[in-house]
Amino acid sequence: MSVDSANAPLRERILILDFGSQLTQLIARRVREAHVYAEVHPFDVSDDFIREFDPKGIILSGGPDSVRDSDTPRVPPLVFEFGVPVLGICYGMQVMAAQLGGRVEPGDLREYGHAQVCIDGPSALLDGLQDAQSADGRRTLDVWMSHADKITAVPAGFVPTSSTPSVPIAGMENTLRRFFAVLFHPEVTHTPQGAAILERFVLKICGARPDWEMGQYADEAVARIREQVGNEQIILALSGGVDSSVAAALLHRAIGDQLTCVFVDHGLLRLNEAEQVMATFADHLGVKVIHVDASGAFLSKLAGVTDPEAKRKIIGAEFVEVFQQEAGKLTDARWLAQGTIYPDVIESAGKGKKAAQTIKSHHNVGGLPETLNLKLLEPLRELFKDEVRELGVKLGLPAEMVYRHPFPGPGLGVRILGEVRRDFADLLRRADAILIETLRTTIDKETGKSWYELTSQAFAVFLPVKSVGVMGDGRTYEYVVALRAVQTQDFMTAHWAHLPHELLGHVSNRIINEVRGINRVVYDISGKPPATIEWE
């Protein structure tokens, strides 16, 4: 995550130092929702990095450690000397207190989950915000807590601003130095006033300009791509997913026929997806697309394989093989473009030498080999998924493509439990299409939105079991599909969607009547956690 990724030297930005929290990305998303650019970097960045980044404000994230332990993450001292506002969140508050002369002790009770904080006095960060009122007339906020330690004494110059029954200091601030801290997590939706708190910090306290907007970004990105690429040729692996599709549209706007996309059909796409991709890009946008039907090769390699991780690796390796063969035919190409987005960058970079382990080692499209000898171009690497979608619409992509539900890279290969076979994939894609069509066309009377809009992700899963059924007074012995639909804000946690029974009944009847080979449909009512959203 280099500093020069900041897209526009004049854009004011917020630096978020990551101490290992799984929620750190959400801080950046909330700041950007206030139209202020923010980047996440490991907590142990150098002083030179901070000076070069030149932030308008700094946010210290939460983390899994205790500041009472030795050799746990600390804030670079320059952060407190740089002269810009600083906001500490959870661990960020505790480490601010510990480093500036306060006292942190083990909590009498751990607080994990919903809590209510009372605002105890004037607060530049919290004034005017309220969810309810305590019995003694104080303003209260509903918040999300996740901590075991507590601050028992604030540093010199700080005043406590909020409390809970078990934590006497749930917030503190030093308005002279413009240092602020809260023990709860304003970045999560479980804290209803959280977005307002972060917006107040970046806009009013930091005074940052709200100039982060996708229309302006598109113009900047086009100019940057043209300058970087010049007259050279680019190839892009086009999967049909949101990220690669928006990357293709952006690159085509920037360099036109210098872009060639390679679309590899592995036989595990959704119903009619290959035709839709070709129609959108080759016919509508005029993009050069090489369509490779490699379904036979993929399905042959998957024969007899049942382990989900093994299936993922096979699909990823075969994709690389096919793409490399096609790329080798384009002798004029000098650049490889990928749909890498900002969460991938954050996860790959890790969280500093001493903090939590890296979530995953990222390399887009399965890990393309260096033997391609191409320069790498990642035009979306600064954007979160919601920003990618917004950019896609501004670039003219169909909303139904840009806002469709997530689809795993291995496609139906990880929605067919057990062995992947062509006949299983054919059954599943038809069942899945019925579910999605019904969700799109069923309108919720209360909200006026379709159930596709009201769910964050929905799909069918093929189960490698058969059940006995009765059709036309005759016995059947056919396969089972499970339907899955969830609602979530961030995909870190999710609730199963309470779809209307009539909708579920309609989908079940259509699948059983229209998809020969399936005679039973079940609905998954597991949340995340303990389940995951996908089954494999």
XYZ file of N, CA and C in Angstrom, residues 208-383:
528
model
N -11.202 18.123 6.977
C -10.888 17.561 5.662
C -11.964 17.944 4.647
N -11.549 18.166 3.412
C -12.497 18.477 2.335
C -13.206 17.206 1.893
N -14.511 17.235 1.718
C -15.248 16.064 1.230
C -15.170 15.978 -0.294
N -13.989 15.644 -0.800
C -13.780 15.666 -2.246
C -13.549 14.281 -2.843
N -13.924 13.238 -2.105
C -13.780 11.869 -2.622
C -15.099 11.468 -3.280
N -15.116 11.485 -4.610
C -16.352 11.260 -5.371
C -16.012 10.488 -6.637
N -16.832 9.488 -6.967
C -16.479 8.554 -8.027
C -16.445 9.183 -9.419
N -17.267 10.182 -9.667
C -17.206 10.825 -10.973
C -15.862 11.492 -11.192
N -15.397 12.209 -10.182
C -14.094 12.857 -10.250
C -12.986 11.810 -10.298
N -13.154 10.754 -9.517
C -12.140 9.698 -9.488
C -11.981 9.057 -10.861
N -13.081 8.825 -11.555
C -13.017 8.196 -12.881
C -12.157 9.030 -13.827
N -12.359 10.341 -13.820
C -11.564 11.215 -14.685
C -10.084 11.154 -14.319
N -9.796 11.156 -13.006
C -8.408 11.084 -12.555
C -7.777 9.749 -12.966
N -8.542 8.658 -12.782
C -8.009 7.329 -13.094
C -7.733 7.182 -14.585
N -8.616 7.694 -15.424
C -8.414 7.629 -16.869
C -7.130 8.368 -17.252
N -6.944 9.560 -16.716
C -5.737 10.329 -17.027
C -4.490 9.599 -16.547
N -4.570 8.995 -15.369
C -3.410 8.301 -14.816
C -3.053 7.070 -15.649
N -4.072 6.322 -16.075
C -3.838 5.125 -16.896
C -3.198 5.513 -18.230
N -3.699 6.554 -18.855
C -3.142 6.993 -20.139
C -1.677 7.382 -19.997
N -1.362 8.083 -18.919
C 0.020 8.501 -18.700
C 0.923 7.303 -18.438
N 0.400 6.338 -17.670
C 1.202 5.182 -17.279
C 1.430 4.219 -18.435
N 0.418 3.992 -19.239
C 0.463 2.957 -20.277
C 1.002 3.491 -21.599
N 0.705 4.739 -21.909
C 1.137 5.289 -23.191
C 0.449 4.578 -24.345
N 1.221 4.100 -25.301
C 0.667 3.422 -26.469
C 0.756 1.903 -26.384
N 1.091 1.379 -25.216
C 1.301 -0.066 -25.081
C -0.018 -0.819 -24.914
N 0.034 -2.121 -25.187
C -1.145 -2.981 -25.139
C -1.317 -3.599 -23.748
N -2.599 -3.801 -23.349
C -2.948 -4.377 -22.051
C -3.825 -5.607 -22.274
N -3.618 -6.650 -21.456
C -4.565 -7.763 -21.420
C -5.161 -7.848 -20.021
N -6.416 -8.242 -19.970
C -7.148 -8.324 -18.704
C -7.901 -9.639 -18.658
N -7.795 -10.324 -17.521
C -8.598 -11.521 -17.295
C -9.995 -11.091 -16.869
N -10.963 -11.270 -17.763
C -12.347 -10.851 -17.518
C -13.150 -12.049 -17.042
N -13.568 -12.009 -15.768
C -14.313 -13.137 -15.213
C -15.815 -12.972 -15.365
N -16.263 -11.744 -15.599
C -17.689 -11.460 -15.588
C -18.168 -10.957 -14.241
N -17.294 -11.041 -13.210
C -17.632 -10.498 -11.902
C -17.551 -8.981 -11.905
N -17.985 -8.387 -10.805
C -18.064 -6.925 -10.730
C -16.689 -6.286 -10.892
N -15.695 -6.799 -10.172
C -14.389 -6.131 -10.148
C -13.724 -6.123 -11.519
N -13.630 -7.285 -12.150
C -12.968 -7.323 -13.458
C -13.798 -6.591 -14.508
N -15.116 -6.601 -14.376
C -15.967 -5.904 -15.344
C -15.766 -4.397 -15.267
N -15.716 -3.861 -14.051
C -15.503 -2.419 -13.894
C -14.087 -2.049 -14.324
N -13.118 -2.893 -14.014
C -11.753 -2.631 -14.465
C -11.691 -2.572 -15.987
N -12.394 -3.499 -16.656
C -12.414 -3.511 -18.120
C -13.045 -2.242 -18.673
N -14.167 -1.816 -18.073
C -14.848 -0.607 -18.549
C -13.966 0.629 -18.353
N -13.276 0.709 -17.214
C -12.405 1.857 -16.944
C -11.226 1.882 -17.919
N -10.598 0.735 -18.117
C -9.452 0.675 -19.036
C -9.869 0.971 -20.467
N -11.043 0.486 -20.855
C -11.500 0.736 -22.222
C -11.761 2.221 -22.435
N -12.317 2.886 -21.422
C -12.517 4.325 -21.547
C -11.171 5.037 -21.680
N -10.166 4.531 -20.994
C -8.864 5.200 -20.997
C -8.071 4.938 -22.268
N -8.036 3.678 -22.740
C -7.102 3.361 -23.832
C -7.755 2.609 -24.992
N -9.075 2.413 -24.942
C -9.797 1.871 -26.090
C -9.249 0.551 -26.596
N -8.883 0.493 -27.875
C -8.479 -0.755 -28.512
C -7.120 -1.267 -28.061
N -6.448 -0.543 -27.199
C -5.202 -1.063 -26.634
C -5.477 -2.161 -25.606
N -6.744 -2.321 -25.234
C -7.142 -3.334 -24.250
C -7.691 -4.567 -24.948
N -7.221 -5.752 -24.534
C -7.804 -7.025 -24.952
C -8.164 -7.811 -23.700
N -9.405 -8.244 -23.608
C -9.860 -9.042 -22.471
C -9.890 -10.513 -22.857
N -9.527 -11.366 -21.907
C -9.617 -12.811 -22.095
C -10.660 -13.332 -21.120
N -11.749 -13.852 -21.662
C -12.847 -14.370 -20.851
C -12.817 -15.890 -20.904
N -12.460 -16.518 -19.788
C -12.333 -17.973 -19.702
C -13.611 -18.545 -19.097
N -14.325 -19.336 -19.860
C -15.545 -20.004 -19.391
C -15.144 -21.382 -18.871
N -15.179 -21.534 -17.544
C -14.770 -22.817 -16.948
C -15.927 -23.794 -16.786
N -17.080 -23.477 -17.342
C -18.215 -24.384 -17.263
C -18.954 -24.324 -15.954
N -18.583 -23.388 -15.086
C -19.179 -23.299 -13.756
C -19.761 -21.911 -13.514
N -20.186 -21.265 -14.612
C -20.805 -19.950 -14.524
C -22.297 -20.074 -14.279
N -22.935 -18.934 -13.998
C -24.382 -18.911 -13.856
C -25.054 -19.051 -15.220
N -26.344 -19.286 -15.208
C -27.089 -19.532 -16.441
C -26.960 -18.335 -17.385
N -26.535 -18.595 -18.605
C -26.416 -17.590 -19.686
C -25.394 -16.497 -19.368
N -24.506 -16.742 -18.411
C -23.573 -15.680 -18.022
C -22.569 -15.373 -19.126
N -22.077 -16.392 -19.807
C -21.100 -16.160 -20.867
C -21.708 -15.285 -21.963
N -22.937 -15.562 -22.338
C -23.600 -14.763 -23.366
C -23.792 -13.324 -22.902
N -24.135 -13.148 -21.605
C -24.345 -11.793 -21.072
C -23.045 -11.001 -21.060
N -21.950 -11.644 -20.681
C -20.657 -10.960 -20.656
C -20.269 -10.516 -22.056
N -20.395 -11.398 -23.025
C -20.032 -11.056 -24.397
C -20.935 -9.954 -24.942
N -22.229 -10.023 -24.619
C -23.157 -9.003 -25.114
C -22.817 -7.634 -24.523
N -22.496 -7.591 -23.227
C -22.203 -6.319 -22.572
C -20.911 -5.708 -23.088
N -19.865 -6.491 -23.142
C -18.548 -5.928 -23.441
C -18.239 -5.903 -24.941
N -18.431 -7.010 -25.616
C -18.071 -7.041 -27.030
C -19.093 -6.292 -27.882
N -20.377 -6.502 -27.610
C -21.414 -5.904 -28.453
C -21.759 -4.485 -28.032
N -21.981 -4.266 -26.724
C -22.461 -2.963 -26.255
C -21.326 -1.944 -26.107
N -20.226 -2.351 -25.464
C -19.141 -1.407 -25.192
C -18.050 -1.430 -26.262
N -18.060 -2.435 -27.115
C -17.057 -2.503 -28.169
C -15.672 -2.892 -27.683
N -15.604 -3.639 -26.597
C -14.318 -4.081 -26.054
C -13.861 -5.332 -26.813
N -12.567 -5.440 -27.071
C -12.028 -6.660 -27.674
C -11.997 -7.761 -26.612
N -12.775 -8.827 -26.841
C -12.859 -9.924 -25.877
C -12.583 -11.243 -26.585
N -11.627 -11.998 -26.070
C -11.375 -13.364 -26.546
C -12.142 -14.307 -25.623
N -13.104 -15.034 -26.196
C -13.936 -15.943 -25.413
C -13.377 -17.354 -25.545
N -12.941 -17.929 -24.419
C -12.347 -19.260 -24.415
C -13.270 -20.213 -23.671
N -13.828 -21.186 -24.368
C -14.637 -22.211 -23.718
C -13.716 -23.344 -23.283
N -13.347 -23.320 -22.013
C -12.436 -24.332 -21.471
C -13.155 -25.258 -20.502
N -14.466 -25.342 -20.621
C -15.249 -26.121 -19.658
C -14.827 -27.583 -19.626
N -14.506 -28.143 -20.801
C -14.104 -29.543 -20.843
C -12.853 -29.797 -20.033
N -11.865 -28.917 -20.173
C -10.608 -29.091 -19.448
C -10.816 -28.962 -17.941
N -11.592 -27.968 -17.521
C -11.834 -27.771 -16.097
C -12.557 -28.963 -15.486
N -13.641 -29.389 -16.114
C -14.445 -30.471 -15.552
C -13.682 -31.788 -15.559
N -12.823 -31.976 -16.532
C -11.992 -33.182 -16.562
C -11.036 -33.208 -15.382
N -10.428 -32.063 -15.080
C -9.486 -31.995 -13.949
C -10.203 -32.169 -12.602
N -11.477 -31.808 -12.548
C -12.239 -31.888 -11.296
C -12.866 -33.253 -11.057
N -12.810 -34.125 -12.019
C -13.468 -35.435 -11.910
C -12.947 -36.197 -10.695
N -13.886 -36.633 -9.852
C -13.542 -37.436 -8.688
C -13.053 -36.651 -7.487
N -12.879 -35.332 -7.608
C -12.364 -34.511 -6.504
C -13.530 -34.020 -5.648
N -13.449 -34.206 -4.339
C -14.545 -33.814 -3.453
C -14.146 -32.760 -2.421
N -12.864 -32.670 -2.097
C -12.421 -31.703 -1.078
C -12.537 -30.281 -1.616
N -13.192 -29.368 -0.879
C -13.417 -28.013 -1.411
C -12.131 -27.236 -1.671
N -11.129 -27.375 -0.798
C -9.881 -26.657 -1.036
C -9.159 -27.208 -2.258
N -9.220 -28.518 -2.433
C -8.602 -29.121 -3.619
C -9.290 -28.624 -4.884
N -10.616 -28.502 -4.839
C -11.348 -28.003 -6.008
C -10.935 -26.570 -6.320
N -10.825 -25.742 -5.293
C -10.414 -24.354 -5.508
C -9.041 -24.278 -6.165
N -8.104 -25.081 -5.673
C -6.746 -25.054 -6.213
C -6.709 -25.532 -7.656
N -7.477 -26.556 -7.958
C -7.511 -27.072 -9.329
C -8.075 -26.016 -10.271
N -9.172 -25.395 -9.866
C -9.802 -24.377 -10.720
C -8.850 -23.191 -10.907
N -8.205 -22.743 -9.818
C -7.269 -21.631 -9.920
C -6.085 -21.956 -10.815
N -5.505 -23.156 -10.651
C -4.340 -23.536 -11.451
C -4.705 -23.690 -12.921
N -5.867 -24.262 -13.199
C -6.276 -24.448 -14.599
C -6.590 -23.106 -15.249
N -7.158 -22.193 -14.478
C -7.396 -20.859 -15.023
C -6.082 -20.217 -15.440
N -5.085 -20.312 -14.576
C -3.773 -19.739 -14.896
C -3.223 -20.366 -16.176
N -3.355 -21.682 -16.286
C -2.847 -22.380 -17.465
C -3.525 -21.895 -18.741
N -4.855 -21.819 -18.710
C -5.599 -21.397 -19.901
C -5.296 -19.943 -20.232
N -5.292 -19.094 -19.192
C -5.029 -17.676 -19.444
C -3.627 -17.478 -20.011
N -2.665 -18.216 -19.465
C -1.292 -18.066 -19.944
C -1.182 -18.472 -21.416
N -1.891 -19.522 -21.799
C -1.877 -19.944 -23.208
C -2.417 -18.839 -24.109
N -3.523 -18.219 -23.697
C -4.121 -17.166 -24.520
C -3.263 -15.901 -24.512
N -2.713 -15.572 -23.345
C -1.874 -14.379 -23.256
C -0.629 -14.531 -24.120
N -0.118 -15.758 -24.212
C 1.067 -16.000 -25.018
C 0.863 -15.727 -26.490
N -0.385 -15.744 -26.930
C -0.681 -15.469 -28.334
C -0.696 -13.962 -28.624
N -0.791 -13.151 -27.566
C -0.859 -11.692 -27.740
C 0.539 -11.124 -27.556
N 1.351 -11.228 -28.570
C 2.771 -10.888 -28.452
C 3.029 -9.405 -28.246
N 2.034 -8.566 -28.527
C 2.238 -7.120 -28.372
C 1.907 -6.621 -26.968
N 1.325 -7.472 -26.132
C 0.903 -7.023 -24.798
C 2.113 -6.741 -23.916
N 2.054 -5.641 -23.180
C 3.111 -5.263 -22.249
C 2.604 -5.155 -20.809
N 1.284 -5.142 -20.640
C 0.693 -4.970 -19.313
C -0.323 -6.070 -19.031
N -0.360 -6.512 -17.786
C -1.402 -7.392 -17.288
C -2.258 -6.602 -16.312
N -3.543 -6.464 -16.595
C -4.457 -5.738 -15.711
C -5.246 -6.736 -14.869
N -5.467 -6.394 -13.617
C -6.234 -7.240 -12.706
C -7.256 -6.405 -11.949
N -8.314 -7.059 -11.501
C -9.382 -6.374 -10.776
C -9.162 -6.338 -9.288
N -7.928 -6.249 -8.844
C -7.617 -6.147 -7.419
C -8.308 -4.924 -6.822
N -8.967 -5.098 -5.673
C -9.596 -3.967 -5.000
C -8.958 -3.763 -3.627
N -9.326 -2.683 -2.958
C -8.599 -2.254 -1.766
C -8.596 -3.282 -0.627
N -9.704 -3.982 -0.338
C -9.630 -5.001 0.711
C -8.562 -6.061 0.436
N -8.354 -6.416 -0.844
C -7.289 -7.362 -1.185
C -5.923 -6.787 -0.817
N -5.739 -5.507 -1.082
C -4.465 -4.846 -0.794
C -4.213 -4.828 0.713
N -5.243 -4.474 1.481
C -5.109 -4.413 2.932
C -4.749 -5.782 3.486
N -5.463 -6.824 3.031
C -5.253 -8.168 3.557
C -3.871 -8.692 3.207
N -3.382 -8.357 2.025
C -2.053 -8.813 1.617
C -0.960 -8.113 2.400
N -1.175 -6.848 2.740
C -0.121 -6.059 3.374
C 0.120 -6.472 4.811
N -0.848 -7.130 5.451
C -0.693 -7.492 6.848
C -0.966 -6.315 7.758
N -0.688 -6.500 9.058
C -1.070 -5.508 10.060
C 0.120 -5.092 10.928
N 1.310 -5.191 10.366
C 2.479 -4.815 11.141
C 3.202 -6.038 11.666
N 4.415 -5.856 12.098
C 5.258 -6.993 12.456
C 4.769 -7.706 13.707
N 4.075 -6.992 14.607
C 3.737 -7.599 15.890
C 2.247 -7.866 16.060
N 1.438 -7.446 15.106
C -0.009 -7.542 15.309
C -0.556 -8.847 14.780
N -1.881 -8.877 14.568
C -2.546 -10.114 14.167
C -2.013 -10.614 12.838
N -2.188 -11.896 12.614
C -1.703 -12.483 11.381
C -2.494 -11.966 10.192
N -1.827 -11.984 9.029
C -2.491 -11.604 7.789
C -3.697 -12.509 7.549
N -4.815 -11.925 7.109
C -6.030 -12.695 6.870
C -5.805 -13.714 5.764
N -5.232 -13.264 4.655
C -4.954 -14.170 3.549
C -3.871 -13.543 2.690
N -3.179 -14.367 1.977
C -2.196 -13.875 1.016
C -2.898 -13.740 -0.316
N -3.007 -12.503 -0.776
C -3.807 -12.248 -1.971
C -2.963 -12.213 -3.225
N -3.456 -12.864 -4.259
C -2.944 -12.648 -5.607
C -4.114 -12.908 -6.537
N -4.503 -11.909 -7.243
C -5.749 -11.977 -8.006
C -5.718 -13.092 -9.039
N -6.913 -13.516 -9.471
C -7.152 -14.574 -10.457
C -6.238 -15.779 -10.244
N -6.078 -16.180 -8.989
C -5.452 -17.451 -8.710
C -3.936 -17.440 -8.671
N -3.287 -16.344 -8.938
C -1.841 -16.298 -8.882
C -1.225 -16.441 -10.256
N -1.221 -15.387 -11.057
C -0.700 -15.460 -12.421
C 0.819 -15.511 -12.407
N 1.415 -16.328 -13.253
C 2.861 -16.565 -13.193
C 3.680 -15.376 -13.671
N 4.856 -15.214 -13.059
C 5.756 -14.150 -13.458
C 6.345 -14.394 -14.844
N 6.243 -15.640 -15.334
C 6.794 -15.951 -16.656
C 6.071 -15.220 -17.783
N 4.926 -14.601 -17.469
C 4.251 -13.799 -18.492
C 5.085 -12.578 -18.864
N 5.966 -12.167 -17.939
C 6.849 -11.024 -18.189
C 6.063 -9.768 -18.580
N 5.002 -9.507 -17.851
C 4.167 -8.329 -18.105
C 4.190 -7.404 -16.893
N 4.089 -6.123 -17.145
C 3.962 -5.163 -16.051
C 2.535 -5.221 -15.515
N 2.402 -5.046 -14.197
C 1.103 -5.204 -13.540
C 0.381 -3.866 -13.428
N -0.909 -3.873 -13.772
C -1.759 -2.685 -13.662
C -3.015 -3.064 -12.893
N -3.271 -2.353 -11.792
C -4.431 -2.645 -10.938
C -5.223 -1.349 -10.754
N -6.090 -1.024 -11.686
C -6.734 0.299 -11.677
C -7.759 0.505 -10.574
N -8.162 -0.574 -9.873
C -9.172 -0.434 -8.816
C -8.591 -0.647 -7.426
N -7.294 -0.688 -7.301
C -6.679 -1.097 -6.038
C -6.931 -0.108 -4.902
N -7.469 1.056 -5.178
C -7.763 2.035 -4.125
C -9.206 1.960 -3.641
N -10.037 1.117 -4.257
C -11.484 1.202 -4.050
C -12.041 0.022 -3.267
